[in-house]
Amino acid sequence: MSHNTFGHLFRFTTWGESHGPAIGCVVDGCPPRIALSEADIQYWLDRRRPGQSRFTTQRREPDRVRILSGVFEGETIGTPIGMVVENEDARSGDYEEIKDKFRPGHAEFTYQRKYGIRDYRGGGRSSARETAMRVAAGSIARKILGPSITIRGAMIQMGPHRIDRESWDWDAIEDNPFWCPDRAMAERWEGYLATVRKQQSSTGAVIEVVASGVPPGLGAPVYGKLDADLAGAMMGINAVKGVEIGAGMGAAELSGEENVDEMRMKDGEVEFLSNNAGGTLGGISSGQDVVVRFAVKPTSSISKPLKTVNVQGEEVDIATLGRHDPCVGIRAVPVGEAMMACVLADHLLRHRAQCG
Amino acid sequence: MSHNTFGHLFRFTTWGESHGPAIGCVVDGCPPRIALSEADIQYWLDRRRPGQSRFTTQRREPDRVRILSGVFEGETIGTPIGMVVENEDARSGDYEEIKDKFRPGHAEFTYQRKYGIRDYRGGGRSSARETAMRVAAGSIARKILGPSITIRGAMIQMGPHRIDRESWDWDAIEDNPFWCPDRAMAERWEGYLATVRKQQSSTGAVIEVVASGVPPGLGAPVYGKLDADLAGAMMGINAVKGVEIGAGMGAAELSGEENVDEMRMKDGEVEFLSNNAGGTLGGISSGQDVVVRFAVKPTSSISKPLKTVNVQGEEVDIATLGRHDPCVGIRAVPVGEAMMACVLADHLLRHRAQCG
Amino acid sequence: MSHNTFGHLFRFTTWGESHGPAIGCVVDGCPPRIALSEADIQYWLDRRRPGQSRFTTQRREPDRVRILSGVFEGETIGTPIGMVVENEDARSGDYEEIKDKFRPGHAEFTYQRKYGIRDYRGGGRSSARETAMRVAAGSIARKILGPSITIRGAMIQMGPHRIDRESWDWDAIEDNPFWCPDRAMAERWEGYLATVRKQQSSTGAVIEVVASGVPPGLGAPVYGKLDADLAGAMMGINAVKGVEIGAGMGAAELSGEENVDEMRMKDGEVEFLSNNAGGTLGGISSGQDVVVRFAVKPTSSISKPLKTVNVQGEEVDIATLGRHDPCVGIRAVPVGEAMMACVLADHLLRHRAQCG
Amino acid sequence: MSHNTFGHLFRFTTWGESHGPAIGCVVDGCPPRIALSEADIQYWLDRRRPGQSRFTTQRREPDRVRILSGVFEGETIGTPIGMVVENEDARSGDYEEIKDKFRPGHAEFTYQRKYGIRDYRGGGRSSARETAMRVAAGSIARKILGPSITIRGAMIQMGPHRIDRESWDWDAIEDNPFWCPDRAMAERWEGYLATVRKQQSSTGAVIEVVASGVPPGLGAPVYGKLDADLAGAMMGINAVKGVEIGAGMGAAELSGEENVDEMRMKDGEVEFLSNNAGGTLGGISSGQDVVVRFAVKPTSSISKPLKTVNVQGEEVDIATLGRHDPCVGIRAVPVGEAMMACVLADHLLRHRAQCG
C-alpha cells in the first residue's frame, strides 16, 4: 500500500512538489533488455510540456529528463529506473498571495486539514506538474506493450462543444493545439477559447483515449478488473470528475438489445458487431478497442475574484493572476494516454504471471 | 497485489462461484472491540437479496451468512473475519445451454480466452452473486465508520427517465422497489419496467451514493486519492460503465466560475457554497458530502434472440430464458453503498496511520 | 498490505481461531488448468495432522478439507480457491483456567495488550492450528512448481542432539515419527523425548528444508530477494526463533576462501563446488539446492508450574495440563516445506511476469 | 508488490547502481510535521560511509544526501521524500576484468541468468552501495519512532572470536572501528583482521541490533509478524546468511523451563524475568528489548585466485585486486540498525491504523 505508487507489477512511484528543486519517478518491474534512451522518454514529455501554445500555461519548463539508473548500454536491465526532471522555471514569488488563502477548487484547503501543513508554492504536490512523471512512466509502459498496441488520445468536447464523431480523423490531432480529431471543431474551439480567456473564465473538456491491438485476456476478476483499474487511473488525474468505459453513462439509457455487442465470426476470428462494452467484458479485455473517456473540470484558477477563506478563518476574496491554462483538459490528453499505457503494461505482466 | 482482494488496511477477499457450494469473504484489518453479530450483516444482505419483488431475479437465495472467525463474545478481536454463505438455489440445469455458447455482454468469452477454461454455470465467478460478499464486507465497514457517517444510495435514472432532484426524499426509497427518492418517478418506473419486460428487453440505470459526515482529510496524494479509489470501486461493480464524482461528466460543460465551490465561514466552520467537487479536493475529502454516481448497463441476458458464437467457433443465436432482472441496476444500489463504506473505512484507517 | 495474507502473485489468506467453528484459506493467483482435487490437499494435511504418534498432541482432528471454489471439473479455473476445515475436537472446557492467566511463552499477553481483547480458547488465532492452512496452500503451490522441483524437510536436531550429516538418508524420514534422516539418531531421539516428557519438560529442534530443481533466476533485487522472503516465511511459523540459509550463522566463522562457492563447468553447465550460499546469490536462485534451516523453541506449555501474571495484574503460577507436544518442532516440518513451496511458487510467477 | 520497495505504511523505494550517476530513495507514508533536515540524515550516512578506517573499502564517497521533496520549511509535509546521493568515486576502469567473469559469491551469475544482461561495474544493483539509501530511510524512521525508542547495533563476533557478553559496554562501540561493545575483544579483532588481510583473505561476523523502549503491541498475526518482518529485513541485507530473534538458533537446545520467559509484577507493570523471546510473543512486541542478530558471510572478493567461469562458459580463475573490505560485517552494523528502525516505524503506523 502506498500513496504515491501506481501499479502492481509495472509500478511507478513519483515524488516532487511543483516548486521544489526537482520532480522524479522510479519505475520498477520493467522487463529487461528493452531498448530505452532518454530521447524515448523526452519525446512524450515534449508532447505534454506546457508553454507550447497560447492556450496553455506560459510556465516555461524544458522538462529535460535524466535517467539515473536501470538502463545500461541502451537497454533496461530489470532494476528500477530512476528519473529526474529539474524544476527550472519555479517563480516562487508569484505565489506569495496564496500562502494564506485557500484557492477555491484547489487542494490547499484539504491538504491543510489533512496534514496541518502544506507547501503552498504553486500547489505543491497537488500541482499538475506531477503528471510529467506519469508521462515519463507511460513512455516506458509503451515500450513494454510494443508496437502492436497503439494508444491515442483526443479531446472530444470543450465546454458545450462536442466534436462530430463522423468527422473523426486521427491525423488531425497533430494539426491543432487541442488534440482535436475533428478539424472543423478545432477551429471553432480556437474562437471559443479566446472568448473564454477574454472573459477571465475557463472551461472544461472531455478526453477520449483509445487502445487498439490489446489482446484478449488482460484484467482479472474481481478486484483486478481492467476497467476498474482504468477508472481509478483516469479519475486520479488532476481535475478529472467522471470516467466512462465504452457506452459510459449513456449505457443507462439503452435497452438490452441496443447495448449488447453481438458476435459473429470473421476470417476465423470472433468479431463484435459493436463496441458499447469499450473493449472489456467482466473486467477482462475482449480484443476490441479499449475505449475510455474522462471529463476534466474547468480550471479553478481564474482571474475573476472568488469568495474564499484564509488559514486564519477569515472571509476573503481571491483572483488568480498567474500563468494558468484556460482549459486544463488540453494538457490532460497525453496524461490520459500515459495512464492507459501504464494500466495495460501492468495487466500484461499480471496476465503473463498467472496464465503464462 | 491480488485479483480478488479489495482495499489496503480495511481489506476483504472474496471467493466463490455462482453455482459452487458456497461463496465467502475474509475481512482483514478490522479494528478490535467493535460489536458485531451475524444479524448486523444479515440486515444489509437482506436488503440486497434477489427475489424480493417481481422486478428482480426470482432466484431464491436466503443468503444466510455465518461468521466463522474474528468475532468472540460479540466483539471483533482484530483477527480476520471469515464469512460464508451457502448457495442453496443453484439450479445448474438451467445453464446447460450456455455451456458452449458465449452470451453476448457476459464475461464468458473473455474468461474462456484468458483462462482456457471456465465454470459456465450461471456466470461462475463473474456472476453478480459475488456482490453479496461486498455487502457483507460493507456492513462491517459501516461499523468502523460509526454512526456519524451516513451512507445512502438511490436510483436516480431508469432508462431515459430521470428523477426530479427537487423532489428528492430519502424516506421515499424504502417505499418502492427501486430505491427511488422521487415518489412520482417511482410510479412511472413501475409502468416503464413492466413494458420493458413485456418487450423481452431490459434497461439501464444510474445510481447515486452519498456519504454524509465524512471528516475532512481522508484520501492521499497522488495515487491514493479518495475519488480515484471510489471510481475504481464503483467501476468494478458488475455491469457498471461510467462513474462520476460531484458534477461528473457535466463538469466539462461548466465555466470556471460555475464549477468552483466558493467558501465562506459559518459558525466558525468553513462552508462551501456548492458541491460540484462531490466532497473531494485534490483527492482528499473536504468535509462536504461525498457524492458518487454510476451507470449500470441494461441486463445483457434478454429473451430476444441475439447473435453470438460458440466455443467451437460457429455462429449461433442465443435467447436467455432463465431468471433474470430486467434492470440489474436495482440490485446495484446496496452494492454501491457497500463499496462506498469499504473505501471510506479503508481511508479512515490509512489516514489514522499517517496522521494520527 | 495485509496481516493475514502471504505472498504476492501466488497469495493466500488464512482465517480462523483454534476453537472457533472452522479454519480456512483462500488461495488467489493460481494459474488455470492445473489438476487439483481435495485428495491432493488432504495428502499433505494428513502428514501434518496431530495425534498420529505419542509424540504429538493428542488433539484428534480429522482435518478434512473441503474446496468450495476455484476448481471446476477437476481443474483450477484461475479464480480464488476457497478451502475450509471444520474444527471438530475443540474441547473448550480445557481452557477455562487460562481465561485470565497469561501463559508464559505464549501470545496471550501480547494479544491482550495489542487488541484489548482475545479469544483465550486454545490460543485463538495464535494457535499452531492455523498452520494446517499453510500446508493446504503449500500443496497447491507444489502443483504450480511441478514435478521437477522437489521440496523435502527433515528434523536435524532435537535438543542438544544433532544428526550425523554423513548418515543422511531421505528415505529414513518416513520410517520414524520425527522426520529424522539419520536412523541411528531417530532411535536416540525416541529415548530422549520419553525422558523429556517424563520430566514434564519440552525440547527445541532444528528443521532443514531443501528444494531441489529450482531453476536459476527466481528472486529479485533488492527487497524481493528469495532468501529474504524465505527468512520471513520461516520466522513467521509459530515458535521459530532463528533462520539460516546455506552456511547460516556459521558463515561468520568462515574465511572468504572457505565460504565462497567456486564454479566449474560440467557437461556444458555451470557447477558449483560447494553450496555455502544455500542456493541463492544476491537474493536470486542459482540453480543449486535451496537450503533453509530454522530453530523451533521448546513448547512453552509444560506441566511444571511457571511464574506468570493474570489479567488483573496479580502474580500467579500456571501449569499446563492439557494436550501438548513435548517437541513442537516435529509438526513444524511439513509447515516449513509448505512455506518453501509457497515462496517458490510466488517467485516463479513473479519471475515469469517480469522476465517472460 | 514491488521488487525495490520495503515496508507497507512507512515505505521506501530505492534505485541506483553502484557505478551509475547516482543512487536514490523515495520515502512514502511519513507522518507530517516532523522536523527533518539533510543534516539529520547525513549524520547516519556518515556513520555507514566507507573509507573511514583502514578496515573498510578505500572507495571514497562523500555520500552527500540531497532532499528533493517532501520537506518544507524544515518539516515533513506528508508527501514523498525524494533523496539523491551522487556517485562520485566510481572508477569504472577497475572493473573491466569482471565484465566477462563471474565473481564467485557475487550476484553476477544469477543476475545474468535472470535478466540476460547486467551492469557489471562494481556489482551494479547488487552492490552494498545500495545500503546507503537504507540508512537514509532509517534515519527518517528513527524520527518517527521518537526519542523514547533507542536502536543500537554492535558487532559481537568476528570470525571465530566472540565477545564476552559480561563485558558489554555500549559506550565502547564509538571507540573502535568495529562497533565492538567489548573493549578487550576490539583490540584482539584489530590484530586478527590485520592477519586476515595479510593472508589475502576475509572473515565473517555476527551483528546484534537491540531496540529498547518499543511499546507492546507492534506486529500482527499471522503474516504481519514483527519477528518475521525483521527476519526478512535482515536477511535482505547484502551477505547476510542467518537471522536470530532472542535465543535464536540456540533455542533448539533449551528445555521448556529454560527457554520460557516467566512474568512477575514490578511497580504495577509486568516484568519478564528473562528475554529468550527477544521481545516478541506471537509476532507482537511484548515491551521487552527487541533483539535481533544476523551473520554476515566473509567478503567474497579476496585477492587469492578463485575458480570460476566466464560468460562464454569457459573455466577461468579470478582474483579481486580492487578496494574491498576484509570484513563487510563492519559496515553492516548501521544498515542493520536502519532496517530495525524501518520495520518498527512501519509497524508503529500499522498498529495505529488498526488499533488507534
PDB file of C-alpha atoms in Angstrom, chain D residues 165-289:
ATOM      1  CA  ARG D 165      28.754 -10.518  26.913  1.00  0.00           C
ATOM      2  CA  GLU D 166      29.633  -9.758  30.522  1.00  0.00           C
ATOM      3  CA  SER D 167      31.924  -7.010  29.251  1.00  0.00           C
ATOM      4  CA  TRP D 168      29.240  -5.362  27.109  1.00  0.00           C
ATOM      5  CA  ASP D 169      29.594  -1.593  27.182  1.00  0.00           C
ATOM      6  CA  TRP D 170      27.514   0.400  24.707  1.00  0.00           C
ATOM      7  CA  ASP D 171      29.865   3.359  25.067  1.00  0.00           C
ATOM      8  CA  ALA D 172      32.733   1.255  23.775  1.00  0.00           C
ATOM      9  CA  ILE D 173      31.290   0.922  20.286  1.00  0.00           C
ATOM     10  CA  GLU D 174      32.210   4.516  19.479  1.00  0.00           C
ATOM     11  CA  ASP D 175      35.806   3.954  20.484  1.00  0.00           C
ATOM     12  CA  ASN D 176      36.810   1.288  17.984  1.00  0.00           C
ATOM     13  CA  PRO D 177      36.326   0.825  14.249  1.00  0.00           C
ATOM     14  CA  PHE D 178      34.265  -2.351  14.699  1.00  0.00           C
ATOM     15  CA  TRP D 179      31.226  -1.224  16.716  1.00  0.00           C
ATOM     16  CA  CYS D 180      32.513  -3.672  19.311  1.00  0.00           C
ATOM     17  CA  PRO D 181      30.956  -3.356  22.784  1.00  0.00           C
ATOM     18  CA  ASP D 182      33.784  -5.347  24.403  1.00  0.00           C
ATOM     19  CA  ARG D 183      36.941  -3.225  24.597  1.00  0.00           C
ATOM     20  CA  ALA D 184      39.283  -6.120  25.103  1.00  0.00           C
ATOM     21  CA  MET D 185      37.840  -8.022  22.174  1.00  0.00           C
ATOM     22  CA  ALA D 186      38.059  -4.934  19.950  1.00  0.00           C
ATOM     23  CA  GLU D 187      41.804  -4.926  20.404  1.00  0.00           C
ATOM     24  CA  ARG D 188      42.042  -8.584  19.632  1.00  0.00           C
ATOM     25  CA  TRP D 189      39.980  -8.141  16.467  1.00  0.00           C
ATOM     26  CA  GLU D 190      42.360  -5.470  15.287  1.00  0.00           C
ATOM     27  CA  GLY D 191      45.209  -7.935  15.288  1.00  0.00           C
ATOM     28  CA  TYR D 192      43.055 -10.679  13.823  1.00  0.00           C
ATOM     29  CA  LEU D 193      41.862  -8.574  10.953  1.00  0.00           C
ATOM     30  CA  ALA D 194      45.370  -7.397  10.120  1.00  0.00           C
ATOM     31  CA  THR D 195      46.348 -11.050   9.791  1.00  0.00           C
ATOM     32  CA  VAL D 196      43.321 -11.857   7.672  1.00  0.00           C
ATOM     33  CA  ARG D 197      44.206  -9.102   5.267  1.00  0.00           C
ATOM     34  CA  LYS D 198      47.814 -10.117   5.136  1.00  0.00           C
ATOM     35  CA  GLN D 199      46.648 -13.592   4.161  1.00  0.00           C
ATOM     36  CA  GLN D 200      44.669 -12.040   1.308  1.00  0.00           C
ATOM     37  CA  SER D 201      41.592 -13.496   2.927  1.00  0.00           C
ATOM     38  CA  SER D 202      38.439 -12.169   4.591  1.00  0.00           C
ATOM     39  CA  THR D 203      36.248 -13.021   7.534  1.00  0.00           C
ATOM     40  CA  GLY D 204      32.618 -13.173   8.592  1.00  0.00           C
ATOM     41  CA  ALA D 205      30.885 -11.554  11.525  1.00  0.00           C
ATOM     42  CA  VAL D 206      27.785 -11.511  13.692  1.00  0.00           C
ATOM     43  CA  ILE D 207      25.872  -8.305  14.385  1.00  0.00           C
ATOM     44  CA  GLU D 208      23.333  -7.721  17.133  1.00  0.00           C
ATOM     45  CA  VAL D 209      20.758  -4.954  16.957  1.00  0.00           C
ATOM     46  CA  VAL D 210      18.737  -4.028  20.016  1.00  0.00           C
ATOM     47  CA  ALA D 211      15.679  -1.790  20.133  1.00  0.00           C
ATOM     48  CA  SER D 212      14.749  -0.545  23.585  1.00  0.00           C
ATOM     49  CA  GLY D 213      11.584   1.254  24.544  1.00  0.00           C
ATOM     50  CA  VAL D 214       9.410  -0.478  21.952  1.00  0.00           C
ATOM     51  CA  PRO D 215       5.842  -0.410  23.255  1.00  0.00           C
ATOM     52  CA  PRO D 216       3.892  -3.670  23.479  1.00  0.00           C
ATOM     53  CA  GLY D 217       1.507  -4.353  20.624  1.00  0.00           C
ATOM     54  CA  LEU D 218       3.554  -3.849  17.458  1.00  0.00           C
ATOM     55  CA  GLY D 219       3.234  -6.652  14.907  1.00  0.00           C
ATOM     56  CA  ALA D 220       0.238  -8.650  13.868  1.00  0.00           C
ATOM     57  CA  PRO D 221      -0.877 -12.193  13.275  1.00  0.00           C
ATOM     58  CA  VAL D 222      -0.127 -14.117  11.242  1.00  0.00           C
ATOM     59  CA  TYR D 223       1.708 -12.877   8.172  1.00  0.00           C
ATOM     60  CA  GLY D 224       2.461  -9.459   9.573  1.00  0.00           C
ATOM     61  CA  LYS D 225       4.529 -10.676  12.494  1.00  0.00           C
ATOM     62  CA  LEU D 226       7.144  -8.311  13.801  1.00  0.00           C
ATOM     63  CA  ASP D 227       9.788 -11.002  14.047  1.00  0.00           C
ATOM     64  CA  ALA D 228       9.042 -12.343  10.575  1.00  0.00           C
ATOM     65  CA  ASP D 229       9.373  -8.874   9.099  1.00  0.00           C
ATOM     66  CA  LEU D 230      12.615  -8.328  10.980  1.00  0.00           C
ATOM     67  CA  ALA D 231      13.955 -11.636   9.713  1.00  0.00           C
ATOM     68  CA  GLY D 232      13.127 -10.702   6.133  1.00  0.00           C
ATOM     69  CA  ALA D 233      14.630  -7.255   6.600  1.00  0.00           C
ATOM     70  CA  MET D 234      17.911  -8.506   7.983  1.00  0.00           C
ATOM     71  CA  MET D 235      18.264 -11.455   5.603  1.00  0.00           C
ATOM     72  CA  GLY D 236      17.764  -8.968   2.784  1.00  0.00           C
ATOM     73  CA  ILE D 237      20.939  -7.087   3.724  1.00  0.00           C
ATOM     74  CA  ASN D 238      23.812  -7.978   1.428  1.00  0.00           C
ATOM     75  CA  ALA D 239      25.830 -11.019   2.536  1.00  0.00           C
ATOM     76  CA  VAL D 240      23.581 -11.982   5.465  1.00  0.00           C
ATOM     77  CA  LYS D 241      23.111 -15.752   5.835  1.00  0.00           C
ATOM     78  CA  GLY D 242      21.369 -16.173   9.187  1.00  0.00           C
ATOM     79  CA  VAL D 243      18.969 -14.264  11.438  1.00  0.00           C
ATOM     80  CA  GLU D 244      18.078 -14.863  15.043  1.00  0.00           C
ATOM     81  CA  ILE D 245      15.496 -13.373  17.385  1.00  0.00           C
ATOM     82  CA  GLY D 246      16.215 -13.652  21.115  1.00  0.00           C
ATOM     83  CA  ALA D 247      17.642 -17.076  21.884  1.00  0.00           C
ATOM     84  CA  GLY D 248      17.804 -17.740  18.154  1.00  0.00           C
ATOM     85  CA  MET D 249      19.194 -20.998  16.828  1.00  0.00           C
ATOM     86  CA  GLY D 250      20.266 -21.777  20.385  1.00  0.00           C
ATOM     87  CA  ALA D 251      16.610 -22.089  21.404  1.00  0.00           C
ATOM     88  CA  ALA D 252      16.709 -25.576  19.902  1.00  0.00           C
ATOM     89  CA  GLU D 253      18.973 -26.737  22.704  1.00  0.00           C
ATOM     90  CA  LEU D 254      16.941 -25.348  25.563  1.00  0.00           C
ATOM     91  CA  SER D 255      14.316 -27.068  27.660  1.00  0.00           C
ATOM     92  CA  GLY D 256      10.900 -25.512  28.012  1.00  0.00           C
ATOM     93  CA  GLU D 257      11.617 -24.205  31.502  1.00  0.00           C
ATOM     94  CA  GLU D 258      14.962 -22.740  30.465  1.00  0.00           C
ATOM     95  CA  ASN D 259      13.541 -21.002  27.425  1.00  0.00           C
ATOM     96  CA  VAL D 260      10.258 -19.629  28.678  1.00  0.00           C
ATOM     97  CA  ASP D 261      10.330 -16.052  29.970  1.00  0.00           C
ATOM     98  CA  GLU D 262       8.411 -16.047  33.232  1.00  0.00           C
ATOM     99  CA  MET D 263       6.497 -12.984  34.358  1.00  0.00           C
ATOM    100  CA  ARG D 264       6.163 -11.073  37.593  1.00  0.00           C
ATOM    101  CA  MET D 265       4.814  -7.649  38.524  1.00  0.00           C
ATOM    102  CA  LYS D 266       7.108  -4.721  39.273  1.00  0.00           C
ATOM    103  CA  ASP D 267       5.848  -1.262  40.132  1.00  0.00           C
ATOM    104  CA  GLY D 268       2.471  -2.129  38.669  1.00  0.00           C
ATOM    105  CA  GLU D 269       3.963  -3.240  35.380  1.00  0.00           C
ATOM    106  CA  VAL D 270       4.516  -6.718  34.018  1.00  0.00           C
ATOM    107  CA  GLU D 271       8.165  -7.677  34.169  1.00  0.00           C
ATOM    108  CA  PHE D 272       9.732 -10.580  32.302  1.00  0.00           C
ATOM    109  CA  LEU D 273      12.415 -12.485  34.182  1.00  0.00           C
ATOM    110  CA  SER D 274      14.409 -13.236  31.046  1.00  0.00           C
ATOM    111  CA  ASN D 275      14.293 -12.364  27.348  1.00  0.00           C
ATOM    112  CA  ASN D 276      14.795 -15.502  25.321  1.00  0.00           C
ATOM    113  CA  ALA D 277      11.860 -14.411  23.201  1.00  0.00           C
ATOM    114  CA  GLY D 278      13.814 -11.366  22.022  1.00  0.00           C
ATOM    115  CA  GLY D 279      10.935  -9.030  22.677  1.00  0.00           C
ATOM    116  CA  THR D 280       8.163 -10.682  20.661  1.00  0.00           C
ATOM    117  CA  LEU D 281       5.443 -13.187  21.514  1.00  0.00           C
ATOM    118  CA  GLY D 282       3.215 -14.495  18.770  1.00  0.00           C
ATOM    119  CA  GLY D 283       4.824 -11.968  16.436  1.00  0.00           C
ATOM    120  CA  ILE D 284       3.806  -8.994  18.590  1.00  0.00           C
ATOM    121  CA  SER D 285       6.163  -6.862  20.673  1.00  0.00           C
ATOM    122  CA  SER D 286       5.972  -7.506  24.405  1.00  0.00           C
ATOM    123  CA  GLY D 287       7.604  -4.331  25.661  1.00  0.00           C
ATOM    124  CA  GLN D 288      10.935  -6.034  26.255  1.00  0.00           C
ATOM    125  CA  ASP D 289      14.008  -5.182  24.210  1.00  0.00           C
TER     126      ASP D 289
END
